[in-house]
Amino acid sequence: EVQLVESGGGLVQAGGSLRLSCEVSGFTFVDDYTIGWFRQAPGKEREGVSSISSSDGRTSYADFVKGRFTISSDNAKNTVYLQMNSLKPEDTAVYYCAVDILASGLFFHGRVDYWGKGTLVTVSS
């Protein structure tokens, strides 16, 4: 069974930092894939935050996190990370790990095969 398990969420003051982790288990990727993060704030639609390509490590970021968030991966640990700095109250959301096993290029459009259950990030003002 494929599992994506997020951790690292919590409560932080504005300007603070958190690092999210997503551990992947239950399958072995043979071909290229894209893995990353979405978030969903209360009353809002889910939106793409960041992704990383397995083939070349290329990263992508939503404009609203550029310069503040950094995605990375540790293939030996089957884990992807999201370092979040200079957090703002508007970053408050449930953050979901997701993977597109086809590396379709449509990750930010929601072309995802597997989702984690999410971890809550709350940023206080």
mmCIF file with all atom_site columns, N, CA and C in Angstrom, residues 37-39 47-51 59-69 82 108:
data_model
loop_
_atom_site.group_PDB
_atom_site.id
_atom_site.type_symbol
_atom_site.label_atom_id
_atom_site.label_alt_id
_atom_site.label_comp_id
_atom_site.label_asym_id
_atom_site.label_entity_id
_atom_site.label_seq_id
_atom_site.pdbx_PDB_ins_code
_atom_site.Cartn_x
_atom_site.Cartn_y
_atom_site.Cartn_z
_atom_site.occupancy
_atom_site.B_iso_or_equiv
_atom_site.pdbx_formal_charge
_atom_site.auth_seq_id
_atom_site.auth_comp_id
_atom_site.auth_asym_id
_atom_site.auth_atom_id
_atom_site.pdbx_PDB_model_num
ATOM 1  N N  . TRP A 1 37  ? 4.298  19.500 -2.595  1.00 0.00 ? 37  TRP A N  1
ATOM 2  C CA . TRP A 1 37  ? 3.366  19.912 -1.559  1.00 0.00 ? 37  TRP A CA 1
ATOM 3  C C  . TRP A 1 37  ? 2.242  20.775 -2.109  1.00 0.00 ? 37  TRP A C  1
ATOM 4  N N  . PHE A 1 38  ? 1.064  20.526 -1.568  1.00 0.00 ? 38  PHE A N  1
ATOM 5  C CA . PHE A 1 38  ? -0.092 21.394 -1.749  1.00 0.00 ? 38  PHE A CA 1
ATOM 6  C C  . PHE A 1 38  ? -0.500 21.904 -0.369  1.00 0.00 ? 38  PHE A C  1
ATOM 7  N N  . ARG A 1 39  ? -1.372 22.889 -0.355  1.00 0.00 ? 39  ARG A N  1
ATOM 8  C CA . ARG A 1 39  ? -1.948 23.328 0.906   1.00 0.00 ? 39  ARG A CA 1
ATOM 9  C C  . ARG A 1 39  ? -3.393 23.754 0.703   1.00 0.00 ? 39  ARG A C  1
ATOM 10 N N  . GLU A 1 47  ? -4.205 24.364 -3.167  1.00 0.00 ? 47  GLU A N  1
ATOM 11 C CA . GLU A 1 47  ? -3.307 24.996 -4.141  1.00 0.00 ? 47  GLU A CA 1
ATOM 12 C C  . GLU A 1 47  ? -1.917 24.389 -4.057  1.00 0.00 ? 47  GLU A C  1
ATOM 13 N N  . GLY A 1 48  ? -1.254 24.357 -5.196  1.00 0.00 ? 48  GLY A N  1
ATOM 14 C CA . GLY A 1 48  ? 0.108  23.842 -5.243  1.00 0.00 ? 48  GLY A CA 1
ATOM 15 C C  . GLY A 1 48  ? 1.077  24.808 -4.600  1.00 0.00 ? 48  GLY A C  1
ATOM 16 N N  . VAL A 1 49  ? 2.041  24.267 -3.877  1.00 0.00 ? 49  VAL A N  1
ATOM 17 C CA . VAL A 1 49  ? 3.034  25.072 -3.173  1.00 0.00 ? 49  VAL A CA 1
ATOM 18 C C  . VAL A 1 49  ? 4.417  24.911 -3.795  1.00 0.00 ? 49  VAL A C  1
ATOM 19 N N  . SER A 1 50  ? 4.845  23.647 -3.931  1.00 0.00 ? 50  SER A N  1
ATOM 20 C CA . SER A 1 50  ? 6.194  23.403 -4.424  1.00 0.00 ? 50  SER A CA 1
ATOM 21 C C  . SER A 1 50  ? 6.308  21.968 -4.902  1.00 0.00 ? 50  SER A C  1
ATOM 22 N N  . SER A 1 51  ? 7.230  21.735 -5.828  1.00 0.00 ? 51  SER A N  1
ATOM 23 C CA . SER A 1 51  ? 7.470  20.384 -6.316  1.00 0.00 ? 51  SER A CA 1
ATOM 24 C C  . SER A 1 51  ? 8.939  20.210 -6.648  1.00 0.00 ? 51  SER A C  1
ATOM 25 N N  . THR A 1 59  ? 13.274 22.206 -9.180  1.00 0.00 ? 59  THR A N  1
ATOM 26 C CA . THR A 1 59  ? 12.235 22.594 -8.230  1.00 0.00 ? 59  THR A CA 1
ATOM 27 C C  . THR A 1 59  ? 11.330 23.668 -8.822  1.00 0.00 ? 59  THR A C  1
ATOM 28 N N  . SER A 1 60  ? 10.107 23.694 -8.333  1.00 0.00 ? 60  SER A N  1
ATOM 29 C CA . SER A 1 60  ? 9.140  24.711 -8.737  1.00 0.00 ? 60  SER A CA 1
ATOM 30 C C  . SER A 1 60  ? 8.432  25.219 -7.496  1.00 0.00 ? 60  SER A C  1
ATOM 31 N N  . TYR A 1 61  ? 8.080  26.499 -7.547  1.00 0.00 ? 61  TYR A N  1
ATOM 32 C CA . TYR A 1 61  ? 7.429  27.121 -6.401  1.00 0.00 ? 61  TYR A CA 1
ATOM 33 C C  . TYR A 1 61  ? 6.284  28.018 -6.858  1.00 0.00 ? 61  TYR A C  1
ATOM 34 N N  . ALA A 1 62  ? 5.246  28.042 -6.056  1.00 0.00 ? 62  ALA A N  1
ATOM 35 C CA . ALA A 1 62  ? 4.198  29.027 -6.268  1.00 0.00 ? 62  ALA A CA 1
ATOM 36 C C  . ALA A 1 62  ? 4.770  30.403 -5.941  1.00 0.00 ? 62  ALA A C  1
ATOM 37 N N  . ASP A 1 63  ? 4.267  31.410 -6.622  1.00 0.00 ? 63  ASP A N  1
ATOM 38 C CA . ASP A 1 63  ? 4.799  32.765 -6.427  1.00 0.00 ? 63  ASP A CA 1
ATOM 39 C C  . ASP A 1 63  ? 4.713  33.213 -4.970  1.00 0.00 ? 63  ASP A C  1
ATOM 40 N N  . PHE A 1 64  ? 3.677  32.774 -4.273  1.00 0.00 ? 64  PHE A N  1
ATOM 41 C CA . PHE A 1 64  ? 3.461  33.283 -2.922  1.00 0.00 ? 64  PHE A CA 1
ATOM 42 C C  . PHE A 1 64  ? 4.426  32.686 -1.892  1.00 0.00 ? 64  PHE A C  1
ATOM 43 N N  . VAL A 1 65  ? 5.273  31.722 -2.293  1.00 0.00 ? 65  VAL A N  1
ATOM 44 C CA . VAL A 1 65  ? 6.263  31.176 -1.357  1.00 0.00 ? 65  VAL A CA 1
ATOM 45 C C  . VAL A 1 65  ? 7.693  31.332 -1.856  1.00 0.00 ? 65  VAL A C  1
ATOM 46 N N  . LYS A 1 66  ? 7.867  31.839 -3.049  1.00 0.00 ? 66  LYS A N  1
ATOM 47 C CA . LYS A 1 66  ? 9.214  32.000 -3.592  1.00 0.00 ? 66  LYS A CA 1
ATOM 48 C C  . LYS A 1 66  ? 10.064 32.873 -2.679  1.00 0.00 ? 66  LYS A C  1
ATOM 49 N N  . GLY A 1 67  ? 11.271 32.396 -2.431  1.00 0.00 ? 67  GLY A N  1
ATOM 50 C CA . GLY A 1 67  ? 12.184 33.130 -1.572  1.00 0.00 ? 67  GLY A CA 1
ATOM 51 C C  . GLY A 1 67  ? 12.014 32.831 -0.101  1.00 0.00 ? 67  GLY A C  1
ATOM 52 N N  . ARG A 1 68  ? 10.946 32.128 0.259   1.00 0.00 ? 68  ARG A N  1
ATOM 53 C CA . ARG A 1 68  ? 10.692 31.810 1.668   1.00 0.00 ? 68  ARG A CA 1
ATOM 54 C C  . ARG A 1 68  ? 10.717 30.309 1.936   1.00 0.00 ? 68  ARG A C  1
ATOM 55 N N  . PHE A 1 69  ? 10.230 29.511 0.985   1.00 0.00 ? 69  PHE A N  1
ATOM 56 C CA . PHE A 1 69  ? 10.149 28.061 1.158   1.00 0.00 ? 69  PHE A CA 1
ATOM 57 C C  . PHE A 1 69  ? 11.196 27.390 0.276   1.00 0.00 ? 69  PHE A C  1
ATOM 58 N N  . LEU A 1 82  ? 10.010 20.262 3.211   1.00 0.00 ? 82  LEU A N  1
ATOM 59 C CA . LEU A 1 82  ? 9.648  21.627 2.850   1.00 0.00 ? 82  LEU A CA 1
ATOM 60 C C  . LEU A 1 82  ? 10.078 22.528 3.999   1.00 0.00 ? 82  LEU A C  1
ATOM 61 N N  . PHE A 1 108 ? 1.099  21.054 -10.542 1.00 0.00 ? 108 PHE A N  1
ATOM 62 C CA . PHE A 1 108 ? 0.435  22.215 -9.946  1.00 0.00 ? 108 PHE A CA 1
ATOM 63 C C  . PHE A 1 108 ? -1.017 22.344 -10.402 1.00 0.00 ? 108 PHE A C  1
#
